[in-house]
């Protein structure tokens, strides 16, 4: 009975939280769009993202403070996605006055697809602003208060700068995506071709990368002969910093929360339980933003982790993998079973949202995931060496570039296999 | 004397292997420029050949509609292959902004 009431309470609480989240506060700028749509308005706010320049436009998120339209001027709140025609040099924390047109994102979507408006609303963006030229945006000052997010983004820019300094643009953009979650520079066709082979997850910072970062941090701290509990205490804030650096996307937040739980369990000499830690990570994500429940990234991330946890041990026992004497055969079979388990868990979601079915996924993951591991390791090594010993950085960069080239060629040849991918309407 | 654990030794070996591989690649590129073709990323891997792309490939990029793909193919049939990417602007429906997006997707051999 207690369990039933608790479940009912949790369900009602979740439903109310979701509904509450969908109702915007009175001061929210999107609630004033009815009066402002189509009319030029001036908005004062703080830049809350790293501005991205692509296709002759600058995109940024603006946390609004004040809005002026005609003679009226009043305080407001909420985040606006701003698009400026042309390039404007801005940084996180800049206080700006922008003049342009405010409007709601369009709702048109193919049946079964999420609309752009839904996609933005899940990130807390309900309003867009178009600024015709960089001269319509003035920088008023800087928000000098210390912000962990700002510090993390500053660090991310420096690390990105290091990658682009030593590696040509295309491999550097792939390294930046795999290490920092920065995907804006990836050629669109690379993204599309990896989606077809079911390996696009390697271009997204996820649990794998977070695990790698934890491994590197713990190893570096071990090098410094720091005791275990102190190592864990140092590692946790660094993992949170990495999570913020990579944009705190759903897979990274999931991996970060689960890692913190497992590290804490390790420190307390207790066993971590994967289903409980998954549930806790999901609870944390949904408490902050319940609309993430409808996010494709969240669904895929949790589906793959749960599928691997559920199917992999059973398949391993069924095929008696442990009994194999040949280590290479055992390694290959284990890798295949992990990919196969993840594929079973995510196949339905991928087919529903992307209308894709990729039988080549298991083979592709078997070849590409170890390559991606090497690339991520060598990318981190490049960053470390470029900071500490820049004279050696070109050699690490050459290896990283070669590995990225090998990854793209492998993916290219996998797509040539007959019936590797099916697209359906 | 510094006593290293097995993991630490593996990391040091890995870093050494990466540096050595990089040195070998740099050396090979200097003595034989053809090696660079295997290391550098070809346009073929990241873009589509504008003169060989069919309707499915144009639409598959998601940046070209069926109508625009037909216009590009029509232009190719009437004027022959594109000899440079800039010629895309001569296709009706491709202005400066659209060209900026399309040049990321296509190349001309």
Short mmCIF file of C-alpha atoms in Angstrom, two decimals:
data_model
loop_
_atom_site.label_atom_id
_atom_site.label_comp_id
_atom_site.label_asym_id
_atom_site.label_seq_id
_atom_site.Cartn_x
_atom_site.Cartn_y
_atom_site.Cartn_z
CA UNK A 1 0.00 0.00 0.00
CA UNK A 2 2.80 2.40 0.93
CA UNK A 3 4.52 1.77 -2.41
CA UNK A 4 1.27 2.37 -4.29
CA UNK A 5 0.58 5.68 -2.52
CA UNK A 6 4.16 6.79 -2.99
CA UNK A 7 3.99 6.00 -6.73
CA UNK A 8 0.68 7.85 -7.04
CA UNK A 9 2.10 10.84 -5.18
CA UNK A 10 5.22 10.85 -7.36
CA UNK A 11 3.09 10.67 -10.52
CA UNK A 12 0.83 13.55 -9.41
CA UNK A 13 3.79 15.62 -8.31
CA UNK A 14 5.48 15.03 -11.65
CA UNK A 15 2.35 15.92 -13.61
CA UNK A 16 1.87 19.14 -11.61
CA UNK A 17 5.54 20.05 -11.98
CA UNK A 18 5.27 19.55 -15.76
CA UNK A 19 2.12 21.64 -15.98
CA UNK A 20 3.62 24.33 -13.77
CA UNK A 21 6.73 24.41 -15.93
CA UNK A 22 4.62 24.98 -19.04
CA UNK A 23 2.96 28.06 -17.52
CA UNK A 24 5.30 30.99 -17.93
CA UNK A 25 5.65 33.70 -15.24
CA UNK A 26 3.83 36.99 -15.87
CA UNK A 27 7.06 38.86 -16.53
CA UNK A 28 8.17 36.37 -19.21
CA UNK A 29 8.92 38.06 -22.50
CA UNK A 30 6.98 35.42 -24.46
CA UNK A 31 3.75 36.56 -22.72
CA UNK A 32 4.20 39.99 -24.23
CA UNK A 33 4.68 38.75 -27.78
CA UNK A 34 1.01 39.26 -28.60
CA UNK A 35 1.51 43.02 -28.33
CA UNK A 36 5.05 43.08 -29.73
CA UNK A 37 4.99 40.63 -32.63
CA UNK A 38 6.15 42.35 -35.81
CA UNK A 39 7.04 45.62 -34.03
CA UNK A 40 10.69 46.56 -33.48
CA UNK A 41 11.58 46.33 -29.81
CA UNK A 42 14.65 47.03 -27.72
CA UNK A 43 15.62 44.37 -25.24
CA UNK A 44 18.27 44.70 -22.56
CA UNK A 45 19.76 41.49 -21.24
CA UNK A 46 22.80 39.39 -20.45
CA UNK A 47 24.40 36.96 -22.90
CA UNK A 48 24.00 33.49 -21.42
CA UNK A 49 25.71 31.32 -24.02
CA UNK A 50 28.82 31.27 -26.12
CA UNK A 51 27.84 33.15 -29.30
CA UNK A 52 28.07 30.93 -32.37
CA UNK A 53 28.90 32.34 -35.81
CA UNK A 54 27.69 30.30 -38.77
CA UNK A 55 26.35 30.99 -42.28
CA UNK A 56 26.88 34.73 -41.90
CA UNK A 57 24.79 34.92 -38.70
CA UNK A 58 25.58 35.12 -35.01
CA UNK A 59 23.37 33.10 -32.65
CA UNK A 60 23.23 33.57 -28.89
CA UNK A 61 20.95 33.19 -25.88
CA UNK A 62 19.94 36.38 -24.12
CA UNK A 63 18.58 36.45 -20.57
CA UNK A 64 16.25 39.43 -20.75
CA UNK A 65 15.95 42.13 -18.11
CA UNK A 66 14.12 45.03 -19.71
CA UNK A 67 12.05 45.61 -22.82
CA UNK A 68 11.19 48.84 -24.62
CA UNK A 69 8.60 49.09 -27.33
CA UNK A 70 7.62 52.57 -28.37
CA UNK A 71 7.13 54.73 -25.25
CA UNK A 72 6.59 51.73 -22.96
CA UNK A 73 9.49 50.31 -20.98
CA UNK A 74 9.22 47.61 -18.34
CA UNK A 75 11.11 44.80 -16.67
CA UNK A 76 10.87 41.29 -18.08
CA UNK A 77 12.39 37.87 -17.69
CA UNK A 78 12.99 34.78 -19.81
CA UNK A 79 15.53 33.69 -22.38
CA UNK A 80 15.42 34.73 -26.02
CA UNK A 81 17.29 33.09 -28.91
CA UNK A 82 18.85 35.98 -30.82
CA UNK A 83 19.97 35.81 -34.45
CA UNK A 84 22.10 38.68 -35.74
CA UNK A 85 22.79 39.12 -39.46
CA UNK A 86 26.56 39.33 -39.63
CA UNK A 87 29.31 38.79 -37.09
CA UNK A 88 29.31 40.40 -33.68
CA UNK A 89 32.07 39.86 -31.13
CA UNK A 90 30.39 39.01 -27.89
CA UNK A 91 31.17 36.90 -24.86
CA UNK A 92 29.31 35.14 -22.09
CA UNK A 93 28.16 37.66 -19.48
CA UNK A 94 28.08 40.73 -21.77
CA UNK A 95 25.22 43.11 -20.95
CA UNK A 96 23.68 44.25 -24.24
CA UNK A 97 20.86 46.34 -25.66
CA UNK A 98 19.48 44.70 -28.79
CA UNK A 99 17.00 46.21 -31.22
CA UNK A 100 15.05 43.91 -33.49
CA UNK A 101 11.85 41.96 -34.08
CA UNK A 102 10.52 39.47 -31.59
CA UNK A 103 8.47 36.48 -32.67
CA UNK A 104 7.42 32.98 -31.70
CA UNK A 105 9.19 29.98 -33.28
CA UNK A 106 7.22 28.29 -36.04
CA UNK A 107 5.21 25.22 -35.23
CA UNK A 108 5.18 23.39 -38.59
CA UNK A 109 6.48 19.86 -38.40
CA UNK A 110 6.10 16.68 -40.40
CA UNK A 111 3.67 14.22 -38.79
CA UNK A 112 5.40 12.27 -36.06
CA UNK A 113 8.19 14.86 -35.75
CA UNK A 114 8.71 17.42 -33.05
CA UNK A 115 8.25 21.00 -34.19
CA UNK A 116 10.97 23.61 -33.81
CA UNK A 117 8.79 25.38 -31.26
CA UNK A 118 8.54 22.22 -29.14
CA UNK A 119 12.28 21.62 -29.44
CA UNK A 120 13.08 25.14 -28.22
CA UNK A 121 10.45 25.12 -25.47
CA UNK A 122 12.10 22.03 -23.96
CA UNK A 123 15.22 24.14 -23.55
CA UNK A 124 13.28 26.99 -21.96
CA UNK A 125 13.25 29.16 -25.11
CA UNK A 126 9.83 30.50 -26.13
CA UNK A 127 10.82 33.51 -28.15
CA UNK A 128 13.15 34.44 -31.01
CA UNK A 129 14.65 37.80 -31.91
CA UNK A 130 15.97 38.78 -35.30
CA UNK A 131 18.47 41.64 -35.44
CA UNK A 132 19.10 42.95 -38.98
CA UNK A 133 22.71 44.06 -38.43
CA UNK A 134 25.44 44.00 -35.75
CA UNK A 135 25.01 47.79 -35.36
CA UNK A 136 21.60 47.19 -33.80
CA UNK A 137 23.24 45.56 -30.81
CA UNK A 138 25.18 47.66 -28.29
CA UNK A 139 27.36 46.31 -25.51
CA UNK A 140 26.56 48.17 -22.29
CA UNK A 141 28.94 46.40 -19.95
CA UNK A 142 29.82 43.06 -18.44
CA UNK A 143 28.24 41.01 -15.68
CA UNK A 144 31.32 40.69 -13.49
CA UNK A 145 29.80 38.37 -10.91
CA UNK A 146 31.61 35.03 -10.82
CA UNK A 147 29.63 32.33 -12.56
CA UNK A 148 30.68 28.70 -12.75
CA UNK A 149 28.99 28.45 -16.15
CA UNK A 150 30.98 31.46 -17.39
CA UNK A 151 34.23 30.02 -16.06
CA UNK A 152 33.47 26.64 -17.68
CA UNK A 153 32.70 28.28 -21.04
CA UNK A 154 35.89 30.35 -20.85
CA UNK A 155 37.90 27.19 -20.23
CA UNK A 156 36.08 25.47 -23.10
CA UNK A 157 37.06 28.34 -25.48
CA UNK A 158 40.71 28.00 -24.47
CA UNK A 159 40.70 24.22 -25.00
CA UNK A 160 38.90 24.61 -28.35
CA UNK A 161 41.51 27.18 -29.33
CA UNK A 162 44.27 24.67 -28.59
CA UNK A 163 42.64 22.02 -30.79
CA UNK A 164 42.16 24.38 -33.74
CA UNK A 165 45.69 25.72 -33.35
CA UNK A 166 47.37 22.38 -34.04
CA UNK A 167 44.80 20.36 -36.03
CA UNK A 168 43.14 21.28 -39.40
CA UNK A 169 39.51 22.50 -39.17
CA UNK A 170 37.59 19.31 -40.03
CA UNK A 171 39.41 16.87 -37.69
CA UNK A 172 39.57 19.63 -35.05
CA UNK A 173 35.80 20.07 -35.23
CA UNK A 174 35.31 16.31 -34.77
CA UNK A 175 37.72 16.31 -31.81
CA UNK A 176 35.89 19.34 -30.37
CA UNK A 177 32.58 17.48 -30.68
CA UNK A 178 33.91 14.31 -29.04
CA UNK A 179 35.75 16.05 -26.21
CA UNK A 180 33.87 19.32 -25.64
CA UNK A 181 30.41 18.68 -27.09
CA UNK A 182 30.92 21.50 -29.60
CA UNK A 183 29.22 20.29 -32.78
CA UNK A 184 28.82 23.50 -34.76
CA UNK A 185 31.91 22.90 -36.91
CA UNK A 186 31.12 19.31 -37.96
CA UNK A 187 30.39 19.04 -41.69
CA UNK A 188 26.65 18.25 -42.05
CA UNK A 189 27.35 15.21 -44.19
CA UNK A 190 29.59 13.64 -41.58
CA UNK A 191 26.71 13.92 -39.13
CA UNK A 192 24.26 12.46 -41.64
CA UNK A 193 26.48 9.57 -42.69
CA UNK A 194 27.18 8.62 -39.08
CA UNK A 195 23.47 8.73 -38.35
CA UNK A 196 22.96 6.23 -41.17
CA UNK A 197 25.52 3.81 -39.74
CA UNK A 198 24.14 4.27 -36.21
CA UNK A 199 27.44 5.67 -34.90
CA UNK A 200 26.49 9.33 -34.48
CA UNK A 201 26.52 8.84 -30.70
CA UNK A 202 30.33 9.06 -30.78
CA UNK A 203 30.02 12.70 -31.88
CA UNK A 204 27.97 13.47 -28.78
CA UNK A 205 29.57 13.87 -25.36
CA UNK A 206 27.96 11.19 -23.25
CA UNK A 207 28.60 8.70 -20.51
CA UNK A 208 31.59 7.26 -22.34
CA UNK A 209 33.38 10.61 -22.43
CA UNK A 210 32.44 11.37 -18.83
CA UNK A 211 33.81 7.99 -17.79
CA UNK A 212 37.01 8.74 -19.66
CA UNK A 213 37.34 12.13 -17.96
CA UNK A 214 36.85 10.51 -14.56
CA UNK A 215 39.51 7.94 -15.44
CA UNK A 216 41.96 10.67 -16.49
CA UNK A 217 41.25 12.82 -13.41
CA UNK A 218 41.58 9.87 -11.01
CA UNK A 219 44.78 8.76 -12.75
CA UNK A 220 46.33 12.24 -12.59
CA UNK A 221 45.42 12.53 -8.91
CA UNK A 222 46.86 9.05 -8.34
CA UNK A 223 50.08 10.18 -10.03
CA UNK A 224 50.21 12.93 -7.40
CA UNK A 225 49.84 10.24 -4.71
CA UNK A 226 46.63 11.74 -3.33
CA UNK A 227 44.66 9.34 -1.05
CA UNK A 228 41.56 7.68 -2.49
CA UNK A 229 38.81 9.57 -0.60
CA UNK A 230 40.45 12.91 -1.30
CA UNK A 231 40.82 11.91 -4.97
CA UNK A 232 37.08 11.29 -5.16
CA UNK A 233 36.33 14.56 -3.35
CA UNK A 234 38.49 16.42 -5.92
CA UNK A 235 37.12 14.49 -8.89
CA UNK A 236 33.44 15.30 -8.25
CA UNK A 237 33.67 19.11 -8.70
CA UNK A 238 35.92 18.58 -11.75
CA UNK A 239 33.32 16.27 -13.31
CA UNK A 240 30.64 18.90 -12.68
CA UNK A 241 32.90 21.49 -14.32
CA UNK A 242 33.33 19.18 -17.34
CA UNK A 243 29.56 18.75 -17.49
CA UNK A 244 29.12 22.54 -17.66
CA UNK A 245 31.91 22.88 -20.22
CA UNK A 246 30.18 20.47 -22.56
CA UNK A 247 26.88 22.31 -22.39
CA UNK A 248 25.19 20.16 -19.72
CA UNK A 249 23.27 18.15 -22.33
CA UNK A 250 20.97 15.39 -21.06
CA UNK A 251 23.37 12.46 -21.73
CA UNK A 252 26.21 14.27 -19.96
CA UNK A 253 24.05 15.23 -16.98
CA UNK A 254 22.85 11.63 -16.75
CA UNK A 255 26.41 10.35 -16.87
CA UNK A 256 27.62 12.97 -14.38
CA UNK A 257 24.91 12.18 -11.81
CA UNK A 258 25.45 8.42 -12.20
CA UNK A 259 29.24 8.87 -11.92
CA UNK A 260 28.86 10.92 -8.74
CA UNK A 261 26.65 8.19 -7.27
CA UNK A 262 29.11 5.44 -8.19
CA UNK A 263 32.12 7.42 -6.96
CA UNK A 264 30.36 8.13 -3.67
CA UNK A 265 29.50 4.45 -3.36
CA UNK A 266 33.16 3.62 -4.01
CA UNK A 267 34.24 6.11 -1.33
CA UNK A 268 31.75 4.72 1.18
CA UNK A 269 32.77 1.14 0.27
CA UNK A 270 29.27 0.34 -0.93
CA UNK A 271 28.05 -1.08 -4.22
CA UNK A 272 26.52 1.18 -6.82
CA UNK A 273 23.23 -0.06 -8.30
CA UNK A 274 22.73 0.86 -11.92
CA UNK A 275 18.93 0.98 -12.05
CA UNK A 276 18.68 3.11 -8.90
CA UNK A 277 21.37 5.50 -10.09
CA UNK A 278 19.65 5.74 -13.50
CA UNK A 279 16.37 6.56 -11.77
CA UNK A 280 18.04 9.17 -9.56
CA UNK A 281 19.71 10.79 -12.59
CA UNK A 282 16.33 10.89 -14.38
CA UNK A 283 14.66 12.37 -11.30
CA UNK A 284 17.32 15.08 -11.07
CA UNK A 285 17.01 15.98 -14.75
CA UNK A 286 13.20 16.10 -14.65
CA UNK A 287 13.07 18.12 -11.41
CA UNK A 288 15.15 20.82 -13.09
CA UNK A 289 13.23 20.70 -16.38
CA UNK A 290 10.30 18.26 -16.68
CA UNK A 291 9.93 19.00 -20.40
CA UNK A 292 13.15 17.07 -20.99
CA UNK A 293 11.04 13.93 -20.75
CA UNK A 294 10.11 14.53 -24.40
CA UNK A 295 13.71 15.21 -25.45
CA UNK A 296 15.05 12.66 -27.97
CA UNK A 297 18.51 12.85 -26.37
CA UNK A 298 17.12 11.86 -22.97
CA UNK A 299 15.09 8.99 -24.39
CA UNK A 300 18.00 7.60 -26.39
CA UNK A 301 20.49 8.04 -23.57
CA UNK A 302 18.42 6.23 -20.96
CA UNK A 303 17.15 3.61 -23.39
CA UNK A 304 20.68 2.60 -24.39
CA UNK A 305 21.98 2.46 -20.79
CA UNK A 306 19.00 0.43 -19.60
CA UNK A 307 19.14 -1.86 -22.63
CA UNK A 308 22.85 -2.55 -22.08
CA UNK A 309 22.30 -3.18 -18.35
CA UNK A 310 19.36 -5.47 -19.04
CA UNK A 311 20.32 -7.41 -22.17
CA UNK A 312 24.12 -7.56 -22.12
CA UNK A 313 24.57 -9.79 -19.02
CA UNK A 314 21.84 -12.15 -20.23
CA UNK A 315 23.25 -12.40 -23.76
CA UNK A 316 26.72 -12.90 -22.32
CA UNK A 317 25.49 -15.77 -20.15
CA UNK A 318 23.43 -17.26 -23.00
CA UNK A 319 26.40 -17.38 -25.38
CA UNK A 320 28.83 -18.48 -22.61
CA UNK A 321 31.30 -15.73 -23.50
CA UNK A 322 33.30 -16.24 -20.29
CA UNK A 323 34.11 -19.78 -21.38
CA UNK A 324 35.97 -18.52 -24.49
CA UNK A 325 39.70 -19.04 -24.09
CA UNK A 326 40.81 -16.73 -26.91
CA UNK A 327 41.03 -13.19 -25.41
CA UNK A 328 40.62 -11.45 -28.76
CA UNK A 329 37.51 -13.48 -29.63
CA UNK A 330 36.08 -12.75 -26.17
CA UNK A 331 36.84 -9.01 -26.53
CA UNK A 332 35.20 -8.88 -29.98
CA UNK A 333 32.15 -10.83 -28.87
CA UNK A 334 31.69 -8.71 -25.74
CA UNK A 335 31.95 -5.53 -27.84
CA UNK A 336 29.39 -6.88 -30.31
CA UNK A 337 26.99 -7.80 -27.52
CA UNK A 338 27.19 -4.31 -25.99
CA UNK A 339 26.45 -2.73 -29.41
CA UNK A 340 23.69 -5.24 -30.08
CA UNK A 341 22.07 -4.58 -26.70
CA UNK A 342 22.20 -0.81 -27.21
CA UNK A 343 20.82 -1.26 -30.74
CA UNK A 344 17.85 -3.28 -29.50
CA UNK A 345 17.08 -0.62 -26.90
CA UNK A 346 17.27 2.34 -29.28
CA UNK A 347 16.10 0.83 -32.58
CA UNK A 348 12.45 1.74 -32.03
CA UNK A 349 13.20 5.32 -30.97
CA UNK A 350 15.54 5.90 -33.94
CA UNK A 351 13.00 4.43 -36.36
CA UNK A 352 10.21 6.62 -34.94
CA UNK A 353 12.05 9.95 -34.90
CA UNK A 354 14.53 9.60 -37.76
CA UNK A 355 12.76 7.07 -39.99
CA UNK A 356 16.01 5.09 -40.18
CA UNK A 357 16.79 1.44 -39.72
CA UNK A 358 20.48 0.49 -39.83
CA UNK A 359 21.32 -3.21 -39.79
CA UNK A 360 24.98 -2.26 -40.17
CA UNK A 361 24.97 -0.60 -36.71
CA UNK A 362 26.42 -3.54 -34.79
CA UNK A 363 29.35 -4.00 -37.21
CA UNK A 364 29.84 -0.23 -37.46
CA UNK A 365 29.98 0.17 -33.69
CA UNK A 366 32.40 -2.73 -33.39
CA UNK A 367 34.82 -0.97 -35.73
CA UNK A 368 34.15 2.68 -34.95
CA UNK A 369 33.78 2.71 -31.15
CA UNK A 370 37.38 1.48 -30.49
CA UNK A 371 38.60 4.08 -33.02
CA UNK A 372 36.53 6.74 -31.27
CA UNK A 373 38.06 5.67 -27.95
CA UNK A 374 41.57 6.10 -29.37
CA UNK A 375 40.63 9.48 -30.87
CA UNK A 376 39.19 10.71 -27.56
CA UNK A 377 42.27 9.53 -25.66
CA UNK A 378 44.64 11.11 -28.16
CA UNK A 379 42.55 14.30 -28.19
CA UNK A 380 42.82 14.61 -24.41
CA UNK A 381 46.55 13.82 -24.67
CA UNK A 382 46.91 16.59 -27.28
CA UNK A 383 45.19 19.11 -24.99
CA UNK A 384 47.40 18.12 -22.06
CA UNK A 385 50.62 18.19 -24.11
CA UNK A 386 49.70 21.45 -25.89
CA UNK A 387 49.27 23.11 -22.48
CA UNK A 388 52.37 21.61 -20.85
CA UNK A 389 54.83 21.00 -23.73
CA UNK A 390 53.72 22.82 -26.91
CA UNK A 391 56.82 21.65 -28.83
CA UNK A 392 55.42 18.07 -28.83
CA UNK A 393 51.86 19.09 -29.74
CA UNK A 394 52.29 18.79 -33.57
CA UNK A 395 53.11 15.06 -33.20
CA UNK A 396 50.02 14.39 -31.11
CA UNK A 397 48.01 16.45 -33.58
CA UNK A 398 49.29 14.37 -36.52
CA UNK A 399 48.20 11.14 -34.82
CA UNK A 400 44.78 12.56 -33.93
CA UNK A 401 44.28 13.76 -37.50
CA UNK A 402 45.21 10.35 -38.91
CA UNK A 403 42.82 8.57 -36.54
CA UNK A 404 39.95 10.92 -37.49
CA UNK A 405 40.69 10.31 -41.16
CA UNK A 406 40.61 6.54 -40.52
CA UNK A 407 37.27 6.93 -38.72
CA UNK A 408 35.70 8.80 -41.63
CA UNK A 409 37.02 6.33 -44.22
CA UNK A 410 35.71 3.38 -42.16
CA UNK A 411 32.29 5.01 -41.92
CA UNK A 412 32.34 5.79 -45.65
CA UNK A 413 33.07 2.15 -46.59
CA UNK A 414 30.47 0.84 -44.13
CA UNK A 415 27.83 2.89 -45.94
CA UNK A 416 28.82 1.23 -49.24
CA UNK A 417 27.76 -2.17 -47.87
CA UNK A 418 24.46 -3.20 -49.53
CA UNK A 419 21.39 -2.82 -47.28
CA UNK A 420 23.41 -1.01 -44.62
CA UNK A 421 20.66 1.50 -43.99
CA UNK A 422 16.97 1.82 -44.78
CA UNK A 423 15.03 5.06 -44.83
CA UNK A 424 11.28 4.89 -44.70
CA UNK A 425 8.49 7.42 -44.76
CA UNK B 1 62.76 5.60 -7.06
CA UNK B 2 59.25 6.27 -8.40
CA UNK B 3 57.14 3.10 -8.33
CA UNK B 4 54.50 3.16 -11.07
CA UNK B 5 51.33 1.10 -11.03
CA UNK B 6 50.29 -0.97 -14.05
CA UNK B 7 47.73 1.65 -15.13
CA UNK B 8 50.29 4.47 -14.91
CA UNK B 9 52.74 2.46 -17.02
CA UNK B 10 50.00 1.84 -19.61
CA UNK B 11 49.22 5.57 -19.79
CA UNK B 12 52.88 6.49 -20.22
CA UNK B 13 53.25 3.82 -22.93
CA UNK B 14 50.12 5.13 -24.67
CA UNK B 15 51.40 8.72 -24.64
CA UNK B 16 54.75 7.54 -25.96
CA UNK B 17 53.06 5.53 -28.72
CA UNK B 18 50.93 8.51 -29.80
CA UNK B 19 53.96 10.83 -29.88
CA UNK B 20 56.02 8.26 -31.81
CA UNK B 21 53.20 7.63 -34.31
CA UNK B 22 52.87 11.38 -34.83
CA UNK B 23 56.61 11.74 -35.42
CA UNK B 24 56.57 8.92 -37.97
CA UNK B 25 53.58 10.45 -39.79
CA UNK B 26 55.24 13.90 -39.87
CA UNK B 27 58.50 12.37 -41.13
CA UNK B 28 56.74 10.35 -43.86
CA UNK B 29 54.79 13.42 -45.02
CA UNK B 30 58.06 15.38 -45.32
CA UNK B 31 59.86 12.73 -47.39
CA UNK B 32 56.87 11.72 -49.55
CA UNK B 33 54.04 14.20 -50.02
CA UNK B 34 51.69 11.42 -51.26
CA UNK B 35 51.44 10.16 -47.67
CA UNK B 36 49.50 13.33 -46.91
CA UNK B 37 46.65 12.03 -49.10
CA UNK B 38 46.11 9.21 -46.60
CA UNK B 39 46.25 11.45 -43.54
CA UNK B 40 44.39 14.56 -44.70
CA UNK B 41 40.62 14.33 -44.98
CA UNK B 42 39.36 14.22 -48.57
CA UNK B 43 36.47 16.35 -49.74
CA UNK B 44 34.86 13.08 -50.83
CA UNK B 45 34.39 12.15 -47.15
CA UNK B 46 32.75 15.34 -46.00
CA UNK B 47 30.99 16.71 -49.08
CA UNK B 48 29.06 15.51 -52.11
CA UNK B 49 30.35 15.86 -55.67
CA UNK B 50 27.99 18.46 -57.15
CA UNK B 51 28.40 17.02 -60.64
CA UNK B 52 27.60 13.43 -59.63
CA UNK B 53 24.83 13.91 -57.06
CA UNK B 54 21.38 12.58 -57.90
CA UNK B 55 17.98 13.65 -56.60
CA UNK B 56 18.20 11.32 -53.60
CA UNK B 57 21.58 12.67 -52.55
CA UNK B 58 20.44 16.30 -52.84
CA UNK B 59 17.31 15.66 -50.76
CA UNK B 60 19.26 13.48 -48.33
CA UNK B 61 21.34 16.49 -47.29
CA UNK B 62 18.12 18.00 -45.83
CA UNK B 63 19.30 21.43 -46.98
CA UNK B 64 18.01 21.05 -50.53
CA UNK B 65 14.29 20.72 -51.29
CA UNK B 66 12.97 18.51 -54.10
CA UNK B 67 12.17 21.61 -56.18
CA UNK B 68 15.65 23.10 -55.75
CA UNK B 69 17.28 19.71 -56.48
CA UNK B 70 15.31 19.56 -59.76
CA UNK B 71 16.52 23.06 -60.67
CA UNK B 72 20.15 22.13 -59.99
CA UNK B 73 19.88 18.95 -62.07
CA UNK B 74 18.09 20.92 -64.82
CA UNK B 75 20.91 23.50 -64.83
CA UNK B 76 23.47 20.70 -65.12
CA UNK B 77 21.63 19.20 -68.09
CA UNK B 78 21.39 22.54 -69.86
CA UNK B 79 24.83 24.02 -69.13
CA UNK B 80 26.93 20.93 -68.52
CA UNK B 81 28.83 20.16 -65.31
CA UNK B 82 29.63 22.88 -62.79
CA UNK B 83 33.28 23.90 -63.18
CA UNK B 84 33.26 25.80 -59.93
CA UNK B 85 31.04 26.00 -56.86
CA UNK B 86 30.28 29.70 -57.41
CA UNK B 87 28.18 28.73 -60.46
CA UNK B 88 25.53 27.46 -58.05
CA UNK B 89 24.45 31.08 -57.59
CA UNK B 90 23.28 31.04 -61.22
CA UNK B 91 20.63 28.46 -60.33
CA UNK B 92 17.28 30.11 -59.67
CA UNK B 93 16.49 30.02 -55.97
CA UNK B 94 20.07 30.08 -54.73
CA UNK B 95 20.98 33.46 -53.31
CA UNK B 96 23.96 34.48 -51.22
CA UNK B 97 22.60 33.08 -47.94
CA UNK B 98 21.60 29.74 -49.40
CA UNK B 99 24.92 29.48 -51.25
CA UNK B 100 26.78 29.96 -47.93
CA UNK B 101 24.93 26.91 -46.58
CA UNK B 102 25.30 24.80 -49.73
CA UNK B 103 29.03 25.32 -50.12
CA UNK B 104 29.48 23.37 -46.86
CA UNK B 105 27.79 20.37 -48.45
CA UNK B 106 29.10 20.19 -52.01
CA UNK B 107 32.42 20.24 -53.85
CA UNK B 108 33.44 20.37 -57.49
CA UNK B 109 36.24 18.10 -58.59
#
